[in-house]
Amino acid sequence: MLSADLSDLPLFGDRAEDPSPGRHVDITGHLTNFANFGQRTLVERTESIPYFVNEFWTAGQRQSHSLHEVSYRACFKAQLPEFFIRLLTQPGDTVFDPFMGRGTTPIQAALMGRRPAGNDINPLSTLLTRPRLNPPSVAQVAERLSSIDWEDTGEQPDELLAFYHPATLARLSALQGWIAREAPVADASPDPVADWIRMVAINRLSGHSPGFFSGRSMPPNQAVSVKSQLRINEKLGVSPPPRDVIAIILKKTRTLLADGGMPEHPPHALMVGTADHTPEIADASIALVVTSPPFLDIVHYAADNWLRCWFAGIDVGAIDIAMHRTEAAWEAMVKGVLLEQARILKPGGHVAFEVGEVRNGKVLLERLVWQAAEDLPFDRLGVMVNAQVFTKTANCWGVSNGKSGTNTNRIVLLRRR
Ligand SMILES: C[S@@+](CC[C@H](N)C(=O)[O-])C[C@H]1O[C@@H](n2cnc3c(N)ncnc32)[C@H](O)[C@@H]1O
């Protein structure tokens, strides 16, 4: 396992210094009585699993902090970890996501004064998360960008001209070389301004508007292949226009910092490796896990992130990203991950395990998670369904939801015994 940013480990793993034990909150009572958005919770038992259905957070709610505005395939909204962090932890508690993606959970934890911890098999996740836990000022970013020798370019694959004007590609090459020197991927505590610039650049590589370095492409979390980009160019009858790399990075920096920087928070711990094996984390040291794994083989994280990994110098083909075709294999993977969460959680600590709908609602992943947790040292509290559209006629959420056209998150709630 390649590890990053472990300088905080003595603190992170030290149970004695953790300010509060796991909190014993009556979460099912809270969900049952929840009516913040005018609806009463529908409580149903389906195949002996208690389901709690309501609009627990909503699109109309206050926007999440601007620091979250980084795109990533299959990320969850910040309101999801926020809900559980508020309910189940106190400032100073450690909140962890073993499949952190863009880092929604650790970023939200830090914004709420909790200790942010995260892991992902792809080192890209650390590059997206770490800089936002310690953002520089716009002036610092501008100053460093002006110090780069933009003529210092290296070899670039010609095929990238499908995405970039030659002048833009030359600038990206100079930027890539500068970042590799200032903030090598293997460095656990790189220069924070170069780290930030890399994170912003990764987010501007390709997209559908002039706010991106590429010509018109797909949304940034779904980088297309060179072949499909050539087809897009041909269909639109265009070739990529030149872009102002510095201006784009500064503009996105301003957007990310629009709500202010990151408040003081306990030191972070970010790891790279498989979710079922996180030996950097001490036993019984985590108050809350909020996470969402890959859903079977639905999302192709490697293909979606190839351009980002190219820019960062990560060999995405060498990463063993979880892809499970069968339900049995997926359930076994989840069991291994839950076993590791049982080790690292404090007694009374919680897991909020989010899954989505797959195979047109025919496979109910929350039931596989429920089964996977059966023999593990957890109390299985229920499945919470955050329903954007609430309808009482959908009387059996476990079955009918896939057909009702509603947009839901399903979250399996577990409490460590
Ligand atoms: C659904 S995404 C998580 C998104 C995250 N909740 C967010 O808001 O950005 C699943 C993540 O799991 C990662 N992943 C896949 N297999 C993994 C494994 N075996 N161990 C750890 N992470 C893995 C992928 O790289 C991807 O980032």
CSV table of C-alpha atoms and ligand atoms in Angstrom, one decimal:
chain,number,residue,atom,x,y,z
A,1,MET,CA,0.0,0.0,0.0
A,2,LEU,CA,1.3,3.4,-1.0
A,3,SER,CA,0.6,5.8,1.8
A,4,ALA,CA,0.4,9.5,1.8
A,5,ASP,CA,0.3,12.2,4.5
A,6,LEU,CA,0.9,10.0,7.5
A,7,SER,CA,2.9,12.6,9.4
A,8,ASP,CA,-0.2,13.0,11.6
A,9,LEU,CA,-0.4,9.3,12.5
A,10,PRO,CA,0.7,9.5,16.2
A,11,LEU,CA,-2.2,11.8,16.8
A,12,PHE,CA,-4.6,10.1,14.5
A,13,GLY,CA,-4.1,6.7,16.0
A,14,ASP,CA,-4.0,7.7,19.6
A,15,ARG,CA,-7.2,6.7,21.3
A,16,ALA,CA,-6.4,8.5,24.5
A,17,GLU,CA,-6.3,11.9,22.8
A,18,ASP,CA,-9.6,11.5,21.0
A,19,PRO,CA,-11.9,13.9,22.8
A,20,SER,CA,-15.1,12.0,22.8
A,21,PRO,CA,-16.2,8.3,22.7
A,22,GLY,CA,-18.7,7.2,20.1
A,23,ARG,CA,-22.0,8.9,20.7
A,24,HIS,CA,-25.0,6.9,21.5
A,25,VAL,CA,-27.7,8.8,19.6
A,26,ASP,CA,-31.1,7.3,19.0
A,27,ILE,CA,-30.7,7.6,15.3
A,28,THR,CA,-33.8,5.5,14.3
A,29,GLY,CA,-35.9,7.7,16.7
A,30,HIS,CA,-34.5,10.8,15.0
A,31,LEU,CA,-35.3,9.4,11.5
A,32,THR,CA,-38.8,8.4,12.6
A,33,ASN,CA,-39.7,11.8,14.0
A,34,PHE,CA,-37.9,13.8,11.3
A,35,ALA,CA,-40.1,16.4,9.6
A,36,ASN,CA,-37.8,19.3,8.7
A,37,PHE,CA,-39.1,19.6,5.2
A,38,GLY,CA,-42.8,19.2,6.0
A,39,GLN,CA,-43.1,15.4,5.4
A,40,ARG,CA,-43.5,12.7,8.0
A,41,THR,CA,-41.2,9.7,7.7
A,42,LEU,CA,-42.6,6.6,6.2
A,43,VAL,CA,-41.3,3.6,8.2
A,44,GLU,CA,-41.6,0.2,6.6
A,45,ARG,CA,-40.3,-3.2,7.2
A,46,THR,CA,-39.4,-5.0,4.0
A,47,GLU,CA,-37.9,-8.5,4.3
A,48,SER,CA,-37.3,-7.7,8.0
A,49,ILE,CA,-35.2,-4.6,7.1
A,50,PRO,CA,-36.6,-1.3,8.6
A,51,TYR,CA,-36.7,1.4,5.8
A,52,PHE,CA,-37.0,5.0,6.8
A,53,VAL,CA,-38.2,7.1,3.9
A,54,ASN,CA,-38.3,10.9,3.9
A,55,GLU,CA,-36.7,14.0,2.4
A,56,PHE,CA,-33.8,14.2,4.9
A,57,TRP,CA,-31.9,16.7,2.8
A,58,THR,CA,-33.1,18.5,-0.2
A,59,ALA,CA,-32.0,20.3,-3.3
A,60,GLY,CA,-33.7,23.4,-1.9
A,61,GLN,CA,-31.4,23.3,1.2
A,62,ARG,CA,-28.5,25.8,1.7
A,63,GLN,CA,-25.9,25.1,-0.9
A,64,SER,CA,-22.8,23.2,0.2
A,65,HIS,CA,-19.5,25.0,0.8
A,66,SER,CA,-17.8,26.2,-2.4
A,67,LEU,CA,-14.8,24.1,-1.6
A,68,HIS,CA,-16.8,21.0,-2.6
A,69,GLU,CA,-17.2,22.2,-6.2
A,70,VAL,CA,-14.9,19.7,-7.8
A,71,SER,CA,-16.5,17.2,-10.2
A,72,TYR,CA,-16.1,13.4,-9.8
A,73,ARG,CA,-18.0,10.5,-11.2
A,74,ALA,CA,-20.6,9.1,-8.8
A,75,CYS,CA,-19.8,11.5,-6.0
A,76,PHE,CA,-22.4,12.2,-3.4
A,77,LYS,CA,-23.7,15.6,-2.4
A,78,ALA,CA,-22.0,17.2,0.7
A,79,GLN,CA,-25.4,17.2,2.4
A,80,LEU,CA,-25.2,13.5,2.8
A,81,PRO,CA,-22.1,13.3,5.0
A,82,GLU,CA,-23.1,16.6,6.6
A,83,PHE,CA,-26.4,15.0,7.9
A,84,PHE,CA,-24.6,12.1,9.6
A,85,ILE,CA,-21.6,14.2,10.9
A,86,ARG,CA,-24.0,16.6,12.6
A,87,LEU,CA,-26.1,13.9,14.1
A,88,LEU,CA,-23.4,11.3,15.1
A,89,THR,CA,-20.2,13.2,15.9
A,90,GLN,CA,-18.7,16.1,17.9
A,91,PRO,CA,-15.9,18.5,16.9
A,92,GLY,CA,-12.6,16.7,17.2
A,93,ASP,CA,-14.1,13.2,16.3
A,94,THR,CA,-12.5,11.4,13.4
A,95,VAL,CA,-14.7,10.9,10.3
A,96,PHE,CA,-13.5,8.4,7.7
A,97,ASP,CA,-14.4,7.4,4.1
A,98,PRO,CA,-12.6,4.2,2.8
A,99,PHE,CA,-13.8,5.0,-0.8
A,100,MET,CA,-13.3,8.7,-0.7
A,101,GLY,CA,-13.4,9.7,-4.4
A,102,ARG,CA,-13.2,13.5,-4.6
A,103,GLY,CA,-13.2,13.5,-0.8
A,104,THR,CA,-16.7,14.8,0.0
A,105,THR,CA,-16.7,13.1,3.4
A,106,PRO,CA,-13.3,14.3,4.6
A,107,ILE,CA,-13.8,17.8,3.2
A,108,GLN,CA,-17.2,18.1,5.0
A,109,ALA,CA,-15.7,16.7,8.2
A,110,ALA,CA,-13.0,19.3,8.2
A,111,LEU,CA,-15.5,22.1,7.5
A,112,MET,CA,-17.3,21.0,10.6
A,113,GLY,CA,-14.2,20.8,12.8
A,114,ARG,CA,-13.9,17.0,12.7
A,115,ARG,CA,-10.7,15.2,12.0
A,116,PRO,CA,-10.8,14.3,8.2
A,117,ALA,CA,-9.7,10.9,7.2
A,118,GLY,CA,-10.0,9.2,3.8
A,119,ASN,CA,-8.7,6.4,1.6
A,120,ASP,CA,-9.1,5.5,-2.0
A,121,ILE,CA,-7.4,2.9,-4.3
A,122,ASN,CA,-6.6,5.7,-6.8
A,123,PRO,CA,-3.9,8.2,-5.7
A,124,LEU,CA,-5.9,10.8,-7.7
A,125,SER,CA,-8.3,11.0,-4.7
A,126,THR,CA,-5.5,12.3,-2.4
A,127,LEU,CA,-4.6,14.9,-5.1
A,128,LEU,CA,-8.2,16.1,-5.3
A,129,THR,CA,-8.8,16.2,-1.5
A,130,ARG,CA,-5.6,17.2,0.3
A,131,PRO,CA,-5.2,20.7,-1.3
A,132,ARG,CA,-8.8,21.7,-0.3
A,133,LEU,CA,-8.0,20.8,3.3
A,134,ASN,CA,-5.4,23.5,3.3
A,135,PRO,CA,-6.2,26.0,0.6
A,136,PRO,CA,-3.8,28.9,-0.4
A,137,SER,CA,-5.0,32.4,-1.1
A,138,VAL,CA,-5.8,33.6,-4.7
A,139,ALA,CA,-2.8,35.9,-4.4
A,140,GLN,CA,-0.5,33.0,-3.6
A,141,VAL,CA,-1.8,31.0,-6.5
A,142,ALA,CA,-1.4,34.0,-8.9
A,143,GLU,CA,2.1,34.6,-7.7
A,144,ARG,CA,3.2,31.0,-8.2
A,145,LEU,CA,1.6,30.7,-11.6
A,146,SER,CA,3.6,33.8,-12.7
A,147,SER,CA,6.8,32.2,-11.6
A,148,ILE,CA,6.4,29.2,-14.0
A,149,ASP,CA,8.6,29.0,-17.1
A,150,TRP,CA,5.9,28.4,-19.6
A,151,GLU,CA,8.4,27.8,-22.4
A,152,ASP,CA,9.9,24.8,-20.5
A,153,THR,CA,7.9,22.1,-22.3
A,154,GLY,CA,8.4,18.4,-22.7
A,155,GLU,CA,7.2,15.7,-25.2
A,156,GLN,CA,3.5,15.4,-25.4
A,157,PRO,CA,1.4,12.7,-27.1
A,158,ASP,CA,0.1,14.0,-30.4
A,159,GLU,CA,-3.3,12.3,-29.7
A,160,LEU,CA,-4.0,14.9,-27.1
A,161,LEU,CA,-4.4,17.5,-29.9
A,162,ALA,CA,-7.9,16.0,-30.1
A,163,PHE,CA,-8.6,17.9,-26.9
A,164,TYR,CA,-6.2,20.8,-26.9
A,165,HIS,CA,-4.9,23.6,-29.2
A,166,PRO,CA,-1.2,23.1,-29.7
A,167,ALA,CA,-0.4,26.2,-27.7
A,168,THR,CA,-2.6,25.0,-24.8
A,169,LEU,CA,-1.0,21.6,-24.9
A,170,ALA,CA,2.5,23.2,-24.7
A,171,ARG,CA,1.4,25.2,-21.6
A,172,LEU,CA,-0.1,22.1,-20.0
A,173,SER,CA,3.2,20.3,-20.6
A,174,ALA,CA,5.1,23.1,-18.9
A,175,LEU,CA,2.7,23.0,-16.0
A,176,GLN,CA,2.9,19.3,-15.7
A,177,GLY,CA,6.7,19.4,-15.5
A,178,TRP,CA,6.6,22.2,-13.0
A,179,ILE,CA,4.1,20.4,-10.7
A,180,ALA,CA,6.1,17.1,-11.0
A,181,ARG,CA,9.1,19.0,-9.6
A,182,GLU,CA,7.3,21.1,-7.0
A,183,ALA,CA,4.8,18.5,-5.7
A,184,PRO,CA,5.8,15.0,-6.8
A,185,VAL,CA,2.9,12.5,-6.5
A,186,ALA,CA,5.0,10.4,-4.1
A,187,ASP,CA,5.6,13.3,-1.7
A,188,ALA,CA,3.2,13.1,1.3
A,189,SER,CA,3.5,16.7,2.2
A,190,PRO,CA,4.2,18.6,-1.0
A,191,ASP,CA,4.2,22.4,-1.5
A,192,PRO,CA,0.6,23.3,-0.8
A,193,VAL,CA,0.3,26.0,-3.5
A,194,ALA,CA,1.6,23.6,-6.2
A,195,ASP,CA,-0.6,20.9,-4.8
A,196,TRP,CA,-3.6,23.3,-5.1
A,197,ILE,CA,-2.7,24.3,-8.7
A,198,ARG,CA,-2.5,20.6,-9.7
A,199,MET,CA,-6.0,19.9,-8.2
A,200,VAL,CA,-7.5,22.9,-10.1
A,201,ALA,CA,-5.8,21.9,-13.3
A,202,ILE,CA,-7.0,18.3,-13.0
A,203,ASN,CA,-10.5,19.7,-12.8
A,204,ARG,CA,-10.1,21.9,-15.8
A,205,LEU,CA,-8.7,19.3,-18.2
A,206,SER,CA,-11.8,18.7,-20.3
A,207,GLY,CA,-15.4,19.9,-20.2
A,208,HIS,CA,-18.1,21.5,-22.2
A,209,SER,CA,-17.4,25.2,-21.8
A,210,PRO,CA,-14.6,27.8,-22.3
A,211,GLY,CA,-13.9,27.4,-18.6
A,212,PHE,CA,-11.9,24.3,-19.4
A,213,PHE,CA,-8.5,23.8,-21.2
A,214,SER,CA,-10.0,21.5,-23.9
A,215,GLY,CA,-12.2,22.3,-26.8
A,216,ARG,CA,-15.8,21.4,-26.4
A,217,SER,CA,-16.0,18.0,-24.7
A,218,MET,CA,-18.0,15.9,-22.3
A,219,PRO,CA,-18.6,17.0,-18.7
A,220,PRO,CA,-15.3,16.9,-16.8
A,221,ASN,CA,-16.0,13.9,-14.7
A,222,GLN,CA,-16.4,11.7,-17.8
A,223,ALA,CA,-13.4,12.3,-20.0
A,224,VAL,CA,-14.0,10.8,-23.3
A,225,SER,CA,-11.5,8.6,-25.3
A,226,VAL,CA,-9.4,10.2,-28.0
A,227,LYS,CA,-11.5,8.5,-30.6
A,228,SER,CA,-14.8,9.9,-29.3
A,229,GLN,CA,-13.3,13.3,-28.9
A,230,LEU,CA,-12.2,13.3,-32.5
A,231,ARG,CA,-15.8,12.3,-33.4
A,232,ILE,CA,-17.1,15.2,-31.3
A,233,ASN,CA,-14.8,17.6,-33.1
A,234,GLU,CA,-15.8,16.3,-36.5
A,235,LYS,CA,-19.5,16.5,-35.7
A,236,LEU,CA,-19.2,20.0,-34.4
A,237,GLY,CA,-16.8,20.9,-37.3
A,238,VAL,CA,-14.3,22.5,-34.9
A,239,SER,CA,-10.8,22.0,-33.6
A,240,PRO,CA,-9.9,23.0,-30.0
A,241,PRO,CA,-9.4,26.7,-29.6
A,242,PRO,CA,-6.5,28.2,-27.6
A,243,ARG,CA,-7.2,28.7,-23.9
A,244,ASP,CA,-5.7,30.9,-21.3
A,245,VAL,CA,-4.4,28.3,-18.8
A,246,ILE,CA,-3.5,30.8,-16.1
A,247,ALA,CA,-6.8,32.7,-16.3
A,248,ILE,CA,-8.8,29.5,-16.1
A,249,ILE,CA,-6.9,28.3,-13.0
A,250,LEU,CA,-7.3,31.6,-11.3
A,251,LYS,CA,-11.0,31.7,-12.1
A,252,LYS,CA,-11.7,28.3,-10.7
A,253,THR,CA,-9.6,29.1,-7.6
A,254,ARG,CA,-11.8,32.1,-6.9
A,255,THR,CA,-14.9,30.0,-7.3
A,256,LEU,CA,-13.6,27.3,-5.0
A,257,LEU,CA,-12.8,30.0,-2.4
A,258,ALA,CA,-16.0,32.0,-2.8
A,259,ASP,CA,-17.3,30.9,0.6
A,260,GLY,CA,-14.0,31.5,2.3
A,261,GLY,CA,-11.2,29.1,3.0
A,262,MET,CA,-11.1,26.1,5.3
A,263,PRO,CA,-11.6,26.7,9.0
A,264,GLU,CA,-9.2,25.3,11.6
A,265,HIS,CA,-9.6,21.5,11.9
A,266,PRO,CA,-7.7,18.6,13.4
A,267,PRO,CA,-4.9,17.2,11.1
A,268,HIS,CA,-5.9,15.0,8.3
A,269,ALA,CA,-5.0,11.5,7.4
A,270,LEU,CA,-5.3,10.4,3.7
A,271,MET,CA,-4.4,7.0,2.5
A,272,VAL,CA,-4.0,5.2,-0.8
A,273,GLY,CA,-4.9,1.5,-0.9
A,274,THR,CA,-7.7,-1.0,-0.8
A,275,ALA,CA,-10.7,-0.2,1.5
A,276,ASP,CA,-10.5,-3.5,3.3
A,277,HIS,CA,-7.0,-2.9,4.5
A,278,THR,CA,-6.1,0.3,6.2
A,279,PRO,CA,-3.4,-0.6,8.7
A,280,GLU,CA,-2.5,3.1,9.2
A,281,ILE,CA,-5.6,3.5,11.2
A,282,ALA,CA,-5.6,2.4,14.8
A,283,ASP,CA,-8.2,0.0,16.2
A,284,ALA,CA,-11.3,1.7,17.7
A,285,SER,CA,-10.2,5.3,16.7
A,286,ILE,CA,-13.0,6.3,14.3
A,287,ALA,CA,-16.3,7.8,15.3
A,288,LEU,CA,-18.1,7.7,12.0
A,289,VAL,CA,-17.7,6.2,8.5
A,290,VAL,CA,-19.7,7.8,5.7
A,291,THR,CA,-19.0,6.1,2.4
A,292,SER,CA,-20.2,4.8,-1.0
A,293,PRO,CA,-18.4,2.0,-2.8
A,294,PRO,CA,-18.4,1.3,-6.6
A,295,PHE,CA,-21.7,-0.2,-7.5
A,296,LEU,CA,-21.0,-3.6,-9.1
A,297,ASP,CA,-19.3,-2.8,-12.4
A,298,ILE,CA,-21.5,0.2,-13.4
A,299,VAL,CA,-18.9,3.0,-13.4
A,300,HIS,CA,-15.6,2.7,-15.1
A,301,TYR,CA,-13.5,4.8,-12.8
A,302,ALA,CA,-10.3,4.0,-14.7
A,303,ALA,CA,-11.7,5.0,-18.1
A,304,ASP,CA,-13.4,8.1,-16.7
A,305,ASN,CA,-10.2,9.3,-15.0
A,306,TRP,CA,-7.6,8.5,-17.7
A,307,LEU,CA,-7.0,12.1,-18.7
A,308,ARG,CA,-6.7,13.2,-15.1
A,309,CYS,CA,-4.3,10.4,-14.3
A,310,TRP,CA,-2.3,11.2,-17.4
A,311,PHE,CA,-1.9,14.8,-16.2
A,312,ALA,CA,-1.0,13.8,-12.7
A,313,GLY,CA,1.5,11.1,-13.9
A,314,ILE,CA,-0.6,8.2,-12.4
A,315,ASP,CA,-0.6,4.8,-14.2
A,316,VAL,CA,-4.3,4.2,-14.0
A,317,GLY,CA,-4.0,0.8,-15.7
A,318,ALA,CA,-2.0,-0.4,-12.7
A,319,ILE,CA,-4.7,0.3,-10.2
A,320,ASP,CA,-6.9,-2.5,-9.1
A,321,ILE,CA,-10.2,-0.5,-9.0
A,322,ALA,CA,-13.1,-2.7,-7.7
A,323,MET,CA,-15.4,-3.9,-10.5
A,324,HIS,CA,-17.7,-6.8,-9.6
A,325,ARG,CA,-20.1,-8.3,-12.1
A,326,THR,CA,-21.9,-10.7,-9.8
A,327,GLU,CA,-23.8,-9.8,-6.6
A,328,ALA,CA,-22.0,-12.5,-4.7
A,329,ALA,CA,-18.6,-11.1,-5.5
A,330,TRP,CA,-19.7,-7.6,-4.7
A,331,GLU,CA,-21.2,-8.7,-1.3
A,332,ALA,CA,-18.0,-10.5,-0.4
A,333,MET,CA,-16.1,-7.2,-1.2
A,334,VAL,CA,-18.5,-5.2,1.0
A,335,LYS,CA,-18.1,-7.8,3.8
A,336,GLY,CA,-14.3,-7.4,3.8
A,337,VAL,CA,-14.7,-3.6,3.9
A,338,LEU,CA,-17.2,-3.8,6.8
A,339,LEU,CA,-14.9,-6.1,8.7
A,340,GLU,CA,-12.2,-3.5,8.5
A,341,GLN,CA,-14.6,-0.7,9.6
A,342,ALA,CA,-15.6,-2.9,12.6
A,343,ARG,CA,-11.9,-2.9,13.6
A,344,ILE,CA,-11.3,0.8,13.3
A,345,LEU,CA,-14.6,2.1,14.7
A,346,LYS,CA,-15.1,2.9,18.4
A,347,PRO,CA,-17.8,1.0,20.2
A,348,GLY,CA,-21.0,3.0,19.5
A,349,GLY,CA,-19.5,4.4,16.3
A,350,HIS,CA,-21.5,4.4,13.1
A,351,VAL,CA,-21.3,3.5,9.5
A,352,ALA,CA,-23.5,5.2,6.9
A,353,PHE,CA,-23.0,3.1,3.7
A,354,GLU,CA,-24.6,4.6,0.7
A,355,VAL,CA,-25.6,2.6,-2.4
A,356,GLY,CA,-27.6,3.5,-5.5
A,357,GLU,CA,-29.9,1.8,-7.8
A,358,VAL,CA,-28.5,-0.5,-10.4
A,359,ARG,CA,-29.7,-2.7,-13.2
A,360,ASN,CA,-33.0,-0.7,-13.4
A,361,GLY,CA,-33.8,-1.2,-9.7
A,362,LYS,CA,-33.6,-5.0,-10.1
A,363,VAL,CA,-30.6,-5.4,-7.8
A,364,LEU,CA,-31.1,-3.9,-4.4
A,365,LEU,CA,-27.6,-3.3,-3.2
A,366,GLU,CA,-28.7,-2.2,0.3
A,367,ARG,CA,-30.0,-5.8,0.9
A,368,LEU,CA,-26.6,-7.2,0.0
A,369,VAL,CA,-24.9,-4.7,2.4
A,370,TRP,CA,-27.4,-5.8,5.1
A,371,GLN,CA,-26.6,-9.4,4.5
A,372,ALA,CA,-22.9,-8.7,4.4
A,373,ALA,CA,-23.1,-7.1,7.9
A,374,GLU,CA,-25.1,-10.0,9.4
A,375,ASP,CA,-22.3,-11.9,11.3
A,376,LEU,CA,-20.2,-8.8,12.0
A,377,PRO,CA,-20.2,-6.9,15.3
A,378,PHE,CA,-22.7,-4.3,14.2
A,379,ASP,CA,-26.3,-3.5,15.2
A,380,ARG,CA,-28.1,-3.1,11.9
A,381,LEU,CA,-30.2,-0.1,12.4
A,382,GLY,CA,-32.0,0.2,9.1
A,383,VAL,CA,-32.0,1.6,5.6
A,384,MET,CA,-32.6,5.3,5.2
A,385,VAL,CA,-34.0,6.4,1.9
A,386,ASN,CA,-33.5,10.0,1.0
A,387,ALA,CA,-36.4,10.6,-1.4
A,388,GLN,CA,-36.3,13.7,-3.5
A,389,VAL,CA,-39.8,13.1,-4.6
A,390,PHE,CA,-42.0,11.6,-1.9
A,391,THR,CA,-45.0,9.5,-2.7
A,392,LYS,CA,-47.0,7.5,-0.2
A,393,THR,CA,-48.2,5.3,-3.0
A,394,ALA,CA,-44.8,3.8,-3.3
A,395,ASN,CA,-45.7,1.6,-0.4
A,396,CYS,CA,-42.9,-0.9,-0.7
A,397,TRP,CA,-39.7,1.1,-1.2
A,398,GLY,CA,-37.5,-1.9,-1.4
A,399,VAL,CA,-39.3,-3.0,-4.6
A,400,SER,CA,-41.3,-0.2,-6.2
A,401,ASN,CA,-38.8,2.6,-6.0
A,402,GLY,CA,-36.9,1.6,-9.1
A,403,LYS,CA,-40.1,2.0,-11.1
A,404,SER,CA,-41.4,5.2,-9.5
A,405,GLY,CA,-38.9,7.4,-11.2
A,406,THR,CA,-37.7,9.0,-7.9
A,407,ASN,CA,-34.2,9.9,-7.3
A,408,THR,CA,-33.0,8.4,-4.0
A,409,ASN,CA,-30.0,7.7,-1.9
A,410,ARG,CA,-30.2,4.5,0.1
A,411,ILE,CA,-28.0,4.4,3.1
A,412,VAL,CA,-27.5,1.3,5.3
A,413,LEU,CA,-27.0,2.4,8.9
A,414,LEU,CA,-24.8,0.3,11.2
A,415,ARG,CA,-23.7,0.8,14.8
A,416,ARG,CA,-20.6,-0.8,16.2
A,417,ARG,CA,-21.4,-2.9,19.2
B,1,LIG,C1,-18.7,5.9,-5.6
B,1,LIG,S1,-17.0,6.5,-5.7
B,1,LIG,C2,-16.9,7.4,-4.2
B,1,LIG,C3,-17.3,8.8,-4.4
B,1,LIG,C4,-17.2,9.6,-3.1
B,1,LIG,N1,-18.3,9.3,-2.2
B,1,LIG,C5,-17.3,11.1,-3.5
B,1,LIG,O1,-18.2,11.8,-3.0
B,1,LIG,O2,-16.5,11.5,-4.3
B,1,LIG,C6,-16.1,5.0,-5.3
B,1,LIG,C7,-14.6,5.2,-5.2
B,1,LIG,O3,-14.1,3.9,-4.8
B,1,LIG,C8,-12.8,3.8,-5.3
B,1,LIG,N2,-12.4,2.4,-5.3
B,1,LIG,C9,-12.6,1.4,-6.2
B,1,LIG,N3,-12.2,0.3,-5.7
B,1,LIG,C10,-11.6,0.5,-4.5
B,1,LIG,C11,-11.0,-0.3,-3.5
B,1,LIG,N4,-10.9,-1.6,-3.6
B,1,LIG,N5,-10.6,0.3,-2.4
B,1,LIG,C12,-10.7,1.6,-2.2
B,1,LIG,N6,-11.3,2.4,-3.1
B,1,LIG,C13,-11.7,1.9,-4.2
B,1,LIG,C14,-12.9,4.4,-6.7
B,1,LIG,O4,-11.6,4.9,-7.1
B,1,LIG,C15,-13.9,5.6,-6.5
B,1,LIG,O5,-13.2,6.8,-6.2
